[in-house]
mmCIF file of C-alpha atoms and ligand atoms in Angstrom:
data_model
loop_
_atom_site.group_PDB
_atom_site.id
_atom_site.type_symbol
_atom_site.label_atom_id
_atom_site.label_comp_id
_atom_site.label_asym_id
_atom_site.label_seq_id
_atom_site.Cartn_x
_atom_site.Cartn_y
_atom_site.Cartn_z
ATOM 1 C CA MET A 1 186.788 117.023 161.459
ATOM 2 C CA ALA A 2 184.998 117.917 158.232
ATOM 3 C CA HIS A 3 181.712 116.835 159.673
ATOM 4 C CA GLY A 4 180.776 120.143 161.291
ATOM 5 C CA HIS A 5 181.583 121.998 158.095
ATOM 6 C CA GLU A 6 179.427 119.762 156.140
ATOM 7 C CA ILE A 7 176.446 120.329 158.327
ATOM 8 C CA ALA A 8 177.086 124.125 158.333
ATOM 9 C CA ALA A 9 177.329 124.033 154.440
ATOM 10 C CA SER A 10 174.170 122.061 154.046
ATOM 11 C CA ILE A 11 172.253 124.403 156.293
ATOM 12 C CA ILE A 12 173.499 127.471 154.294
ATOM 13 C CA SER A 13 172.701 125.937 150.991
ATOM 14 C CA ALA A 14 169.382 124.357 151.933
ATOM 15 C CA ARG A 15 166.630 125.319 149.607
ATOM 16 C CA PRO A 16 163.443 123.717 150.998
ATOM 17 C CA ALA A 17 160.716 123.562 148.374
ATOM 18 C CA PRO A 18 158.057 126.358 148.484
ATOM 19 C CA HIS A 19 155.003 125.355 150.199
ATOM 20 C CA VAL A 20 151.964 125.173 147.919
ATOM 21 C CA SER A 21 148.539 125.248 149.283
ATOM 22 C CA TYR A 22 144.963 126.016 148.146
ATOM 23 C CA ARG A 23 143.099 128.537 150.261
ATOM 24 C CA TYR A 24 139.583 130.005 150.369
ATOM 25 C CA GLY A 25 137.967 133.066 151.813
ATOM 26 C CA ALA A 26 139.611 134.862 154.744
ATOM 27 C CA ALA A 27 142.602 132.565 154.688
ATOM 28 C CA ALA A 28 143.275 133.383 151.028
ATOM 29 C CA ALA A 29 142.834 137.106 151.665
ATOM 30 C CA ALA A 30 145.415 136.922 154.491
ATOM 31 C CA ALA A 31 148.037 135.367 152.282
ATOM 32 C CA LEU A 32 149.800 138.539 150.988
ATOM 33 C CA ALA A 33 150.230 139.931 154.538
ATOM 34 C CA GLU A 34 152.149 136.825 155.655
ATOM 35 C CA PRO A 35 155.914 137.228 155.527
ATOM 36 C CA GLY A 36 156.985 134.202 153.383
ATOM 37 C CA THR A 37 154.340 134.645 150.562
ATOM 38 C CA LEU A 38 156.038 134.418 147.100
ATOM 39 C CA ALA A 39 152.817 134.312 145.070
ATOM 40 C CA ALA A 40 149.049 134.205 145.351
ATOM 41 C CA LEU A 41 147.393 132.899 142.232
ATOM 42 C CA SER A 42 143.719 133.392 142.100
ATOM 43 C CA PHE A 43 141.157 131.649 139.903
ATOM 44 C CA GLY A 44 137.891 133.442 139.279
ATOM 45 C CA ALA A 45 137.164 137.084 139.813
ATOM 46 C CA GLU A 46 135.942 136.924 143.327
ATOM 47 C CA ALA A 47 138.706 134.940 144.910
ATOM 48 C CA LEU A 48 140.856 138.040 145.871
ATOM 49 C CA PRO A 49 140.128 141.682 145.785
ATOM 50 C CA PRO A 50 141.942 143.468 143.050
ATOM 51 C CA SER A 51 145.581 144.267 144.042
ATOM 52 C CA ASP A 52 148.615 145.996 142.817
ATOM 53 C CA ASP A 53 150.816 143.602 144.682
ATOM 54 C CA PRO A 54 153.138 142.013 142.010
ATOM 55 C CA ARG A 55 152.792 138.652 143.816
ATOM 56 C CA ALA A 56 148.953 138.508 143.107
ATOM 57 C CA LEU A 57 148.113 137.133 139.704
ATOM 58 C CA ARG A 58 144.536 136.553 138.474
ATOM 59 C CA ILE A 59 144.651 133.453 136.324
ATOM 60 C CA ARG A 60 142.183 133.649 133.510
ATOM 61 C CA LEU A 61 140.751 130.161 134.073
ATOM 62 C CA GLN A 62 137.304 129.771 135.806
ATOM 63 C CA PRO A 63 137.307 127.452 138.854
ATOM 64 C CA PHE A 64 134.576 124.845 138.995
ATOM 65 C CA ASP A 65 134.611 125.083 142.772
ATOM 66 C CA ALA A 66 132.935 127.652 145.089
ATOM 67 C CA PRO A 67 134.244 129.608 146.891
ATOM 68 C CA ALA A 68 136.941 130.371 144.396
ATOM 69 C CA PRO A 69 140.338 129.091 145.354
ATOM 70 C CA VAL A 70 143.741 130.891 145.703
ATOM 71 C CA GLU A 71 146.935 128.913 145.195
ATOM 72 C CA VAL A 72 149.494 130.223 147.695
ATOM 73 C CA TRP A 73 153.314 129.738 147.431
ATOM 74 C CA GLN A 74 155.266 130.302 150.607
ATOM 75 C CA VAL A 75 159.035 130.156 151.599
ATOM 76 C CA GLY A 76 160.454 130.179 155.096
ATOM 77 C CA THR A 77 162.251 133.577 154.660
ATOM 78 C CA PRO A 78 161.128 137.093 154.122
ATOM 79 C CA VAL A 79 160.285 137.962 150.507
ATOM 80 C CA GLU A 80 161.029 141.130 148.396
ATOM 81 C CA HIS A 81 159.073 141.976 145.437
ATOM 82 C CA GLY A 82 158.697 144.400 142.605
ATOM 83 C CA ARG A 83 158.114 145.005 138.881
ATOM 84 C CA ASP A 84 160.361 145.396 135.971
ATOM 85 C CA GLY A 85 158.463 146.740 132.902
ATOM 86 C CA ALA A 86 155.564 144.375 132.299
ATOM 87 C CA LEU A 87 157.157 141.772 134.568
ATOM 88 C CA CYS A 88 156.080 141.019 138.222
ATOM 89 C CA TRP A 89 158.536 139.168 140.561
ATOM 90 C CA ALA A 90 159.008 138.165 144.048
ATOM 91 C CA ALA A 91 162.229 136.539 145.681
ATOM 92 C CA GLY A 92 163.252 135.003 149.038
ATOM 93 C CA GLY A 93 165.299 132.142 150.293
ATOM 94 C CA GLY A 94 166.950 131.438 147.017
ATOM 95 C CA TRP A 95 163.572 131.168 145.256
ATOM 96 C CA LEU A 96 162.056 133.470 142.525
ATOM 97 C CA TYR A 97 158.627 133.894 141.194
ATOM 98 C CA ALA A 98 158.190 135.880 138.052
ATOM 99 C CA SER A 99 155.126 136.539 135.853
ATOM 100 C CA ILE A 100 154.133 138.344 132.651
ATOM 101 C CA GLU A 101 150.838 139.095 131.149
ATOM 102 C CA LEU A 102 150.634 140.408 127.506
ATOM 103 C CA ASP A 103 147.788 141.418 125.280
ATOM 104 C CA GLU A 104 148.284 139.718 121.901
ATOM 105 C CA ARG A 105 146.580 142.622 120.111
ATOM 106 C CA GLU A 106 149.648 144.721 121.192
ATOM 107 C CA HIS A 107 152.183 142.319 119.979
ATOM 108 C CA GLY A 108 150.680 140.773 116.829
ATOM 109 C CA GLY A 109 149.466 137.387 117.647
ATOM 110 C CA PRO A 110 150.410 134.254 119.601
ATOM 111 C CA GLU A 111 153.957 133.796 118.148
ATOM 112 C CA ALA A 112 155.106 137.389 118.816
ATOM 113 C CA SER A 113 153.495 137.469 122.229
ATOM 114 C CA ALA A 114 155.029 134.266 123.413
ATOM 115 C CA ALA A 115 158.386 135.409 121.953
ATOM 116 C CA ALA A 116 158.119 138.662 123.841
ATOM 117 C CA ALA A 117 157.076 137.075 127.032
ATOM 118 C CA TYR A 118 159.836 134.607 126.933
ATOM 119 C CA ALA A 119 162.391 137.109 125.861
ATOM 120 C CA ALA A 120 161.462 139.427 128.882
ATOM 121 C CA LEU A 121 161.390 136.455 131.354
ATOM 122 C CA ARG A 122 164.782 135.202 130.127
ATOM 123 C CA ARG A 123 166.404 138.677 130.350
ATOM 124 C CA PHE A 124 165.174 139.123 133.788
ATOM 125 C CA VAL A 125 165.864 135.684 135.144
ATOM 126 C CA GLY A 126 169.256 135.650 133.479
ATOM 127 C CA GLY A 127 170.353 138.560 135.465
ATOM 128 C CA ARG A 128 169.424 137.031 138.833
ATOM 129 C CA ASP A 129 171.081 134.518 141.151
ATOM 130 C CA GLU A 130 167.883 132.527 140.886
ATOM 131 C CA ARG A 131 168.453 131.713 137.174
ATOM 132 C CA HIS A 132 167.513 127.970 137.217
ATOM 133 C CA VAL A 133 163.888 127.919 136.024
ATOM 134 C CA LEU A 134 162.349 124.749 137.340
ATOM 135 C CA ARG A 135 158.671 125.223 136.421
ATOM 136 C CA LEU A 136 156.611 127.273 133.968
ATOM 137 C CA TRP A 137 152.942 127.806 133.354
ATOM 138 C CA ASN A 138 151.369 129.197 130.194
ATOM 139 C CA TYR A 139 147.673 130.228 129.667
ATOM 140 C CA LEU A 140 146.555 131.540 126.355
ATOM 141 C CA GLY A 141 143.151 132.206 124.741
ATOM 142 C CA GLY A 142 141.531 130.074 121.920
ATOM 143 C CA ILE A 143 144.354 127.371 122.165
ATOM 144 C CA ASN A 144 142.824 125.105 119.613
ATOM 145 C CA GLN A 145 141.687 127.773 117.143
ATOM 146 C CA GLY A 146 143.167 127.569 113.634
ATOM 147 C CA GLU A 147 143.799 124.507 111.428
ATOM 148 C CA ALA A 148 146.795 122.262 111.443
ATOM 149 C CA ASP A 149 150.088 124.433 111.715
ATOM 150 C CA ALA A 150 147.975 127.540 111.951
ATOM 151 C CA GLU A 151 146.504 126.252 115.313
ATOM 152 C CA ARG A 152 147.219 128.936 117.957
ATOM 153 C CA TYR A 153 148.914 126.430 120.239
ATOM 154 C CA ARG A 154 151.425 125.488 117.522
ATOM 155 C CA ARG A 155 152.020 129.225 116.885
ATOM 156 C CA PHE A 156 152.546 129.733 120.641
ATOM 157 C CA CYS A 157 155.075 126.880 120.537
ATOM 158 C CA GLN A 158 157.054 128.652 117.674
ATOM 159 C CA GLY A 159 157.184 131.983 119.541
ATOM 160 C CA ARG A 160 158.027 130.336 122.791
ATOM 161 C CA ALA A 161 160.995 128.502 121.245
ATOM 162 C CA GLN A 162 162.085 131.832 119.550
ATOM 163 C CA GLY A 163 161.829 133.795 122.780
ATOM 164 C CA MET A 164 163.657 131.201 124.891
ATOM 165 C CA GLY A 165 166.580 131.126 122.368
ATOM 166 C CA ASP A 166 169.314 128.959 124.002
ATOM 167 C CA PHE A 167 168.379 129.859 127.549
ATOM 168 C CA PHE A 168 167.404 126.217 128.256
ATOM 169 C CA ALA A 169 170.193 124.660 126.174
ATOM 170 C CA ASN A 170 170.975 122.487 129.238
ATOM 171 C CA GLY A 171 167.389 121.196 129.709
ATOM 172 C CA PHE A 172 163.884 122.478 129.680
ATOM 173 C CA PRO A 173 161.777 123.267 132.794
ATOM 174 C CA ALA A 174 158.649 121.359 133.651
ATOM 175 C CA ALA A 175 155.540 123.204 132.154
ATOM 176 C CA THR A 176 151.888 123.461 131.612
ATOM 177 C CA ALA A 177 150.187 125.124 128.550
ATOM 178 C CA ILE A 178 146.398 125.469 128.787
ATOM 179 C CA GLY A 179 143.733 127.467 126.942
ATOM 180 C CA HIS A 180 141.552 129.959 128.727
ATOM 181 C CA ARG A 181 137.986 130.911 127.586
ATOM 182 C CA GLU A 182 138.199 134.796 127.821
ATOM 183 C CA THR A 183 137.541 136.496 124.563
ATOM 184 C CA ALA A 184 140.381 139.040 125.073
ATOM 185 C CA PRO A 185 143.632 137.336 123.984
ATOM 186 C CA TRP A 186 145.779 137.662 126.958
ATOM 187 C CA LEU A 187 148.788 135.441 127.431
ATOM 188 C CA GLN A 188 149.907 134.661 130.936
ATOM 189 C CA VAL A 189 153.218 133.067 131.700
ATOM 190 C CA TYR A 190 154.622 132.542 135.177
ATOM 191 C CA LEU A 191 157.483 130.631 136.586
ATOM 192 C CA LEU A 192 159.315 129.339 139.659
ATOM 193 C CA ALA A 193 163.180 129.592 139.578
ATOM 194 C CA CYS A 194 165.863 128.795 142.134
ATOM 195 C CA ASP A 195 169.520 129.625 142.658
ATOM 196 C CA ARG A 196 170.149 125.840 142.581
ATOM 197 C CA PRO A 197 169.367 123.532 139.724
ATOM 198 C CA GLY A 198 166.712 120.774 139.806
ATOM 199 C CA THR A 199 166.804 117.377 138.168
ATOM 200 C CA ALA A 200 164.662 116.877 135.072
ATOM 201 C CA VAL A 201 162.474 113.805 134.952
ATOM 202 C CA GLU A 202 161.119 112.241 131.797
ATOM 203 C CA ASN A 203 158.259 109.617 131.513
ATOM 204 C CA PRO A 204 159.342 106.214 130.175
ATOM 205 C CA ARG A 205 155.747 105.760 128.872
ATOM 206 C CA GLN A 206 156.044 108.900 126.787
ATOM 207 C CA VAL A 207 158.291 110.260 124.045
ATOM 208 C CA SER A 208 159.976 113.459 125.332
ATOM 209 C CA ALA A 209 157.909 116.413 124.185
ATOM 210 C CA TRP A 210 160.883 118.055 122.473
ATOM 211 C CA ARG A 211 161.198 114.983 120.250
ATOM 212 C CA TYR A 212 157.575 114.868 119.164
ATOM 213 C CA PRO A 213 157.298 113.926 115.412
ATOM 214 C CA ARG A 214 156.417 116.664 112.776
ATOM 215 C CA GLN A 215 152.718 115.778 112.809
ATOM 216 C CA TYR A 216 152.135 117.754 116.071
ATOM 217 C CA GLY A 217 153.633 120.969 114.587
ATOM 218 C CA PRO A 218 156.734 122.494 113.220
ATOM 219 C CA THR A 219 158.197 123.423 116.695
ATOM 220 C CA PRO A 220 157.900 120.750 119.286
ATOM 221 C CA PRO A 221 156.844 121.804 122.651
ATOM 222 C CA SER A 222 159.750 122.720 124.974
ATOM 223 C CA PHE A 223 159.241 121.093 128.344
ATOM 224 C CA THR A 224 160.347 118.237 130.580
ATOM 225 C CA ARG A 225 157.735 115.972 132.214
ATOM 226 C CA ALA A 226 158.611 116.731 135.713
ATOM 227 C CA MET A 227 161.304 118.430 137.900
ATOM 228 C CA VAL A 228 162.774 117.286 141.155
ATOM 229 C CA LEU A 229 163.456 120.393 143.266
ATOM 230 C CA PRO A 230 167.007 121.021 144.503
ATOM 231 C CA ASP A 231 166.573 119.544 147.891
ATOM 232 C CA ARG A 232 164.761 116.480 146.415
ATOM 233 C CA ASP A 233 161.801 117.208 148.769
ATOM 234 C CA ALA A 234 159.258 117.787 146.084
ATOM 235 C CA LEU A 235 158.514 116.982 142.495
ATOM 236 C CA ALA A 236 156.965 119.614 140.219
ATOM 237 C CA ILE A 237 154.735 117.709 137.779
ATOM 238 C CA SER A 238 154.142 119.142 134.185
ATOM 239 C CA GLY A 239 150.692 119.098 132.543
ATOM 240 C CA THR A 240 150.028 115.492 132.216
ATOM 241 C CA ALA A 241 147.455 113.878 129.899
ATOM 242 C CA ALA A 242 146.352 110.698 128.052
ATOM 243 C CA VAL A 243 149.487 110.654 125.871
ATOM 244 C CA VAL A 244 151.370 107.357 125.440
ATOM 245 C CA GLY A 245 154.464 107.464 123.202
ATOM 246 C CA HIS A 246 153.635 110.569 121.326
ATOM 247 C CA ALA A 247 150.002 109.681 120.640
ATOM 248 C CA SER A 248 146.887 110.866 122.293
ATOM 249 C CA VAL A 249 144.879 107.795 123.485
ATOM 250 C CA HIS A 250 141.216 107.135 124.295
ATOM 251 C CA ALA A 251 139.837 110.112 122.196
ATOM 252 C CA ASP A 252 136.443 111.115 123.533
ATOM 253 C CA ASP A 253 136.629 108.641 126.448
ATOM 254 C CA LEU A 254 136.868 110.756 129.585
ATOM 255 C CA ASP A 255 137.141 107.880 132.130
ATOM 256 C CA ALA A 256 139.886 106.203 130.048
ATOM 257 C CA GLN A 257 141.790 109.391 129.719
ATOM 258 C CA LEU A 258 141.657 109.932 133.474
ATOM 259 C CA GLU A 259 143.011 106.383 134.078
ATOM 260 C CA GLU A 260 145.726 106.877 131.512
ATOM 261 C CA THR A 261 146.746 110.195 133.036
ATOM 262 C CA LEU A 262 146.894 108.651 136.480
ATOM 263 C CA ALA A 263 149.147 105.828 135.073
ATOM 264 C CA ASN A 264 151.357 108.678 133.565
ATOM 265 C CA LEU A 265 151.430 110.449 136.921
ATOM 266 C CA SER A 266 152.388 107.285 138.777
ATOM 267 C CA ALA A 267 155.184 106.504 136.187
ATOM 268 C CA LEU A 268 156.583 109.979 136.864
ATOM 269 C CA LEU A 269 156.763 109.316 140.641
ATOM 270 C CA ALA A 270 158.568 106.095 139.949
ATOM 271 C CA SER A 271 160.866 107.744 137.396
ATOM 272 C CA ALA A 272 161.761 110.448 139.984
ATOM 273 C CA SER A 273 162.350 107.779 142.708
ATOM 274 C CA MET A 274 159.588 109.278 144.760
ATOM 275 C CA PRO A 275 157.422 106.988 146.908
ATOM 276 C CA ALA A 276 154.330 105.829 145.121
ATOM 277 C CA GLY A 277 150.876 107.348 145.676
ATOM 278 C CA PHE A 278 149.197 110.712 145.970
ATOM 279 C CA GLY A 279 147.484 112.182 148.970
ATOM 280 C CA ALA A 280 147.345 115.260 151.217
ATOM 281 C CA HIS A 281 151.000 116.020 150.272
ATOM 282 C CA SER A 282 150.206 116.318 146.618
ATOM 283 C CA PRO A 283 148.221 119.318 145.556
ATOM 284 C CA LEU A 284 146.990 118.886 141.953
ATOM 285 C CA LYS A 285 145.042 120.985 139.482
ATOM 286 C CA VAL A 286 142.647 119.242 137.001
ATOM 287 C CA TYR A 287 142.095 121.167 133.797
ATOM 288 C CA VAL A 288 138.713 120.073 132.283
ATOM 289 C CA ARG A 289 137.627 121.045 128.797
ATOM 290 C CA HIS A 290 133.780 120.527 129.054
ATOM 291 C CA ARG A 291 131.799 121.739 131.980
ATOM 292 C CA ALA A 292 129.515 118.649 131.519
ATOM 293 C CA ASP A 293 132.424 116.371 132.486
ATOM 294 C CA VAL A 294 133.052 118.017 135.835
ATOM 295 C CA SER A 295 130.974 115.652 138.070
ATOM 296 C CA ARG A 296 132.561 112.674 136.414
ATOM 297 C CA VAL A 297 136.032 114.060 136.987
ATOM 298 C CA ARG A 298 135.228 114.862 140.610
ATOM 299 C CA ASP A 299 134.000 111.253 141.081
ATOM 300 C CA PHE A 300 137.269 109.910 139.615
ATOM 301 C CA MET A 301 139.349 112.167 141.887
ATOM 302 C CA GLN A 302 137.479 110.987 145.000
ATOM 303 C CA ARG A 303 137.559 107.411 144.005
ATOM 304 C CA ARG A 304 141.128 107.132 142.606
ATOM 305 C CA LEU A 305 142.991 110.005 144.417
ATOM 306 C CA PRO A 306 141.228 110.238 147.866
ATOM 307 C CA GLY A 307 142.550 112.966 150.128
ATOM 308 C CA VAL A 308 144.296 114.894 147.186
ATOM 309 C CA PRO A 309 143.737 118.680 147.335
ATOM 310 C CA ALA A 310 142.583 119.227 143.782
ATOM 311 C CA LEU A 311 141.464 122.362 141.910
ATOM 312 C CA LEU A 312 139.094 121.777 138.957
ATOM 313 C CA LEU A 313 139.579 124.522 136.427
ATOM 314 C CA HIS A 314 137.891 125.174 133.056
ATOM 315 C CA GLY A 315 140.632 124.887 130.451
ATOM 316 C CA ASP A 316 141.251 123.602 127.019
ATOM 317 C CA ILE A 317 144.113 121.121 126.425
ATOM 318 C CA CYS A 318 146.500 121.732 123.634
ATOM 319 C CA ARG A 319 145.386 118.754 121.633
ATOM 320 C CA SER A 320 141.656 119.003 120.808
ATOM 321 C CA GLU A 321 141.024 115.317 121.432
ATOM 322 C CA LEU A 322 142.291 115.517 125.019
ATOM 323 C CA LEU A 323 139.500 116.221 127.491
ATOM 324 C CA MET A 324 141.519 116.740 130.606
ATOM 325 C CA GLU A 325 145.027 117.363 131.958
ATOM 326 C CA ILE A 326 146.465 117.183 135.424
ATOM 327 C CA ASP A 327 149.527 119.155 136.871
ATOM 328 C CA GLY A 328 150.742 119.802 140.337
ATOM 329 C CA TRP A 329 153.117 118.915 143.218
ATOM 330 C CA ARG A 330 154.248 115.857 145.025
ATOM 331 C CA TYR A 331 155.962 116.457 148.279
ATOM 332 C CA ALA A 332 158.390 113.718 149.571
HETATM 333 C C1 3EB B 401 151.460 116.564 126.152
HETATM 334 O O1 3EB B 401 151.718 115.650 126.934
HETATM 335 C C2 3EB B 401 150.229 117.437 126.551
HETATM 336 O O2 3EB B 401 153.470 123.037 125.628
HETATM 337 O O3 3EB B 401 154.273 123.425 127.654
HETATM 338 C C3 3EB B 401 151.654 119.330 128.497
HETATM 339 C C4 3EB B 401 152.515 120.112 129.228
HETATM 340 C C5 3EB B 401 151.380 119.684 127.205
HETATM 341 C C6 3EB B 401 153.105 121.211 128.671
HETATM 342 C C7 3EB B 401 153.536 122.798 126.783
HETATM 343 C C8 3EB B 401 151.980 120.773 126.641
HETATM 344 C C9 3EB B 401 152.904 121.586 127.407
HETATM 345 O O4 3EB B 401 152.027 116.880 125.177
HETATM 346 C C10 3EB B 401 150.422 118.826 126.338
#
């Protein structure tokens, strides 16, 4: 009977999604000592004590919540970790976390820094079993500075595409690109990869980002809207904003942008054949451009997404008319 073999094979190849949670205080501080911790991403200086552990990354976005949160990724197996030049990594159970942080002043601007970051990540990941990059995050300073095609986000897109080369020829990962407010121009890029491929998901309400028309810049952004993880037990959701077709909608209307973003998030669940709705099983991050909007964003989250663990972070969205963006996870 083949049945027993199939069960054995499915156990051997199982790649349950990393568990993502938001932690505070002592629970956050304990994360790196737990055996399955792949990454601990802190927001705000006081969230974690300084650490040389390559799994600890201090994200350069200020949280709007106190105490400061730490996002912890955990897998059900032991984890090994290390460094490779400027790159930090951790791996276990078929999963890989990798991060790189570059000072633009040492690389000559956003294009060269993005190209260097992606070249380093691609070289490292390409040499690993976990070579399927499912999800990427990018944080850079002054994202909306510069006019038209000289805007720093557009220059970042150009360098990113150059650094990627043909590594994602079979499809882009899901991604986020957000601006931080620090004066020093650090670029932070980190990723989740697996030794099994995921399934890319597009949003039928939106033009695929890599097909955006020329008006948004010479190099279209390279990301897919969401990624179903290999065991189909979770959806990794890209940065999602009030974009319909390829156009930003509801410029300067925060509440309308929040509603449109929720419509996009719901469309992604449907497109991924995930059950509708968000709740305790869908940790999200909300990037908010203006501090003055935070209480309205919080009200919206409590009213329209009750029970959803949400981090509110101070970040600039890559189109200056967009006031907020949401990314995160939806577990099946
Ligand atoms: C958008 O829908 C908003 O450049 O990697 C969202 C997610 C956005 C990722 C990226 C940009 C990126 O076009 C912007």
